[in-house]
Amino acid sequence: MQSYTIGQAARLLGVSPDTARRWADAGRVVTHRDEGGRRLINGRDLAAFSVEVGQGAHTEDEEPYTSARNAFPGIVTAVKLGDVAAQVEIQAGPHRLVSLLTREAVEELGLEVGMQATARVKSTSVHIDRT
């Protein structure tokens, strides 16, 4: 299973490394140390935590996101395989993206919960709201 440094986890969660460190210090996400003494977070633990953070991401006193580029680096939080099709969920900071693709594509990419992935969105119609 892939593990992530505090800095990598922070980037995937859309927060500063200091915030990720504070969450780890508070026990909100479990860390372990590698041979070099770096704190690491297990990929499955980070995936579960990213869902928790994403569900509570928008509070009234936060600035809302108004627009985003088409690349969303994040962490795979769910993979559902069917006979032919598959559904993959990625938590990219406060954004939850769901993609429907072929089972073959998921297997070729080796996608599994806890690994880093980037969702790319292409659309001919994009709506932007300013609140």
Coordinates of C-alpha atoms in Angstrom, one line a residue:
M1 CA 0.0 0.0 0.0
Q2 CA 1.2 3.5 -0.9
S3 CA 2.0 5.9 1.9
Y4 CA 2.1 9.7 1.7
T5 CA 4.3 12.3 3.5
I6 CA 2.6 15.1 5.3
G7 CA 3.4 17.5 2.4
Q8 CA 1.9 15.1 -0.2
A9 CA -1.2 14.5 2.0
A10 CA -1.6 18.3 2.4
R11 CA -1.5 18.8 -1.4
L12 CA -4.1 16.1 -2.0
L13 CA -6.4 17.5 0.7
G14 CA -6.0 21.0 -0.6
V15 CA -4.6 22.4 2.7
S16 CA -1.2 23.7 3.9
P17 CA 1.4 21.3 5.3
D18 CA 1.0 23.0 8.7
T19 CA -2.7 22.2 8.7
A20 CA -2.0 18.5 7.8
R21 CA 0.6 18.4 10.6
R22 CA -1.8 19.8 13.1
W23 CA -4.5 17.2 12.1
A24 CA -1.9 14.5 12.5
D25 CA -0.7 15.9 15.9
A26 CA -4.4 16.0 17.0
G27 CA -4.9 12.3 16.0
R28 CA -7.4 13.1 13.3
V29 CA -5.3 11.0 10.9
V30 CA -2.9 8.2 11.9
T31 CA 0.8 8.5 10.9
H32 CA 3.8 6.2 11.2
R33 CA 7.5 6.9 10.7
D34 CA 9.7 5.6 7.9
E35 CA 13.4 4.6 8.3
G36 CA 14.4 8.2 7.8
G37 CA 12.1 9.5 10.5
R38 CA 9.5 11.1 8.1
R39 CA 5.9 10.9 9.2
L40 CA 3.8 9.0 6.6
I41 CA 0.1 8.4 6.2
N42 CA -1.2 5.0 4.9
G43 CA -3.0 5.5 1.6
R44 CA -6.3 3.8 2.8
D45 CA -6.3 6.0 5.9
L46 CA -5.7 9.1 3.9
A47 CA -8.5 8.1 1.5
A48 CA -11.0 7.7 4.3
F49 CA -9.9 10.9 5.9
S50 CA -10.1 12.9 2.6
V51 CA -13.8 11.8 2.3
E52 CA -14.4 13.0 5.9
V53 CA -12.7 16.4 5.2
G54 CA -14.4 16.7 1.8
Q55 CA -17.9 16.2 3.3
G56 CA -17.3 19.0 5.8
A57 CA -15.3 21.2 3.5
H58 CA -17.7 24.1 3.0
T59 CA -18.6 26.2 6.0
E60 CA -20.3 29.5 6.0
D61 CA -17.2 31.5 6.8
E62 CA -15.0 30.0 4.1
E63 CA -14.4 31.6 0.7
P64 CA -16.2 29.4 -1.8
Y65 CA -14.4 28.2 -4.9
T66 CA -15.5 30.0 -8.0
S67 CA -13.6 28.2 -10.7
A68 CA -11.0 25.5 -11.1
R69 CA -8.7 24.3 -13.8
N70 CA -9.5 21.0 -15.5
A71 CA -7.0 18.9 -13.6
F72 CA -7.9 17.7 -10.1
P73 CA -5.0 15.8 -8.4
G74 CA -6.4 13.8 -5.5
I75 CA -6.7 10.4 -3.9
V76 CA -8.8 7.4 -5.0
T77 CA -11.5 6.9 -2.4
A78 CA -13.6 4.2 -4.1
V79 CA -13.4 1.7 -7.0
K80 CA -16.5 -0.2 -8.0
L81 CA -16.0 -2.8 -10.7
G82 CA -18.7 -4.3 -12.8
D83 CA -18.5 -6.9 -15.5
V84 CA -17.7 -4.3 -18.2
A85 CA -17.9 -0.9 -16.6
A86 CA -16.3 0.6 -13.5
Q87 CA -16.9 3.7 -11.2
V88 CA -14.0 5.5 -9.7
E89 CA -14.3 8.2 -7.1
I90 CA -11.5 10.7 -6.4
Q91 CA -11.4 13.2 -3.6
A92 CA -9.4 16.3 -4.7
G93 CA -9.4 18.7 -1.8
P94 CA -13.0 19.6 -1.2
H95 CA -14.0 18.3 -4.7
R96 CA -15.4 14.8 -5.1
L97 CA -15.2 13.5 -8.7
V98 CA -16.9 10.4 -10.0
S99 CA -15.8 8.8 -13.3
L100 CA -17.5 6.0 -15.2
L101 CA -15.0 4.1 -17.4
T102 CA -14.3 0.6 -18.6
R103 CA -13.2 -2.1 -16.2
E104 CA -10.3 -2.7 -18.5
A105 CA -9.1 0.9 -18.2
V106 CA -9.2 0.7 -14.3
E107 CA -7.3 -2.6 -14.4
E108 CA -4.7 -1.2 -16.9
L109 CA -4.2 1.8 -14.7
G110 CA -4.0 -0.3 -11.5
L111 CA -6.4 2.0 -9.8
E112 CA -7.2 1.2 -6.1
V113 CA -8.3 3.0 -3.0
G114 CA -5.6 5.1 -1.4
M115 CA -3.5 5.7 -4.5
Q116 CA -2.9 9.1 -6.0
A117 CA -4.6 10.0 -9.3
T118 CA -5.6 13.0 -11.3
A119 CA -9.1 13.5 -12.6
R120 CA -9.2 15.6 -15.8
V121 CA -12.5 17.2 -16.8
K122 CA -13.3 18.2 -20.4
S123 CA -16.5 19.9 -21.1
T124 CA -18.0 22.1 -23.8
S125 CA -20.3 23.8 -21.2
V126 CA -18.9 25.1 -17.9
H127 CA -21.0 27.1 -15.5
I128 CA -19.4 29.4 -13.0
D129 CA -21.3 30.8 -10.1
R130 CA -20.1 33.7 -8.0
T131 CA -21.5 33.8 -4.5

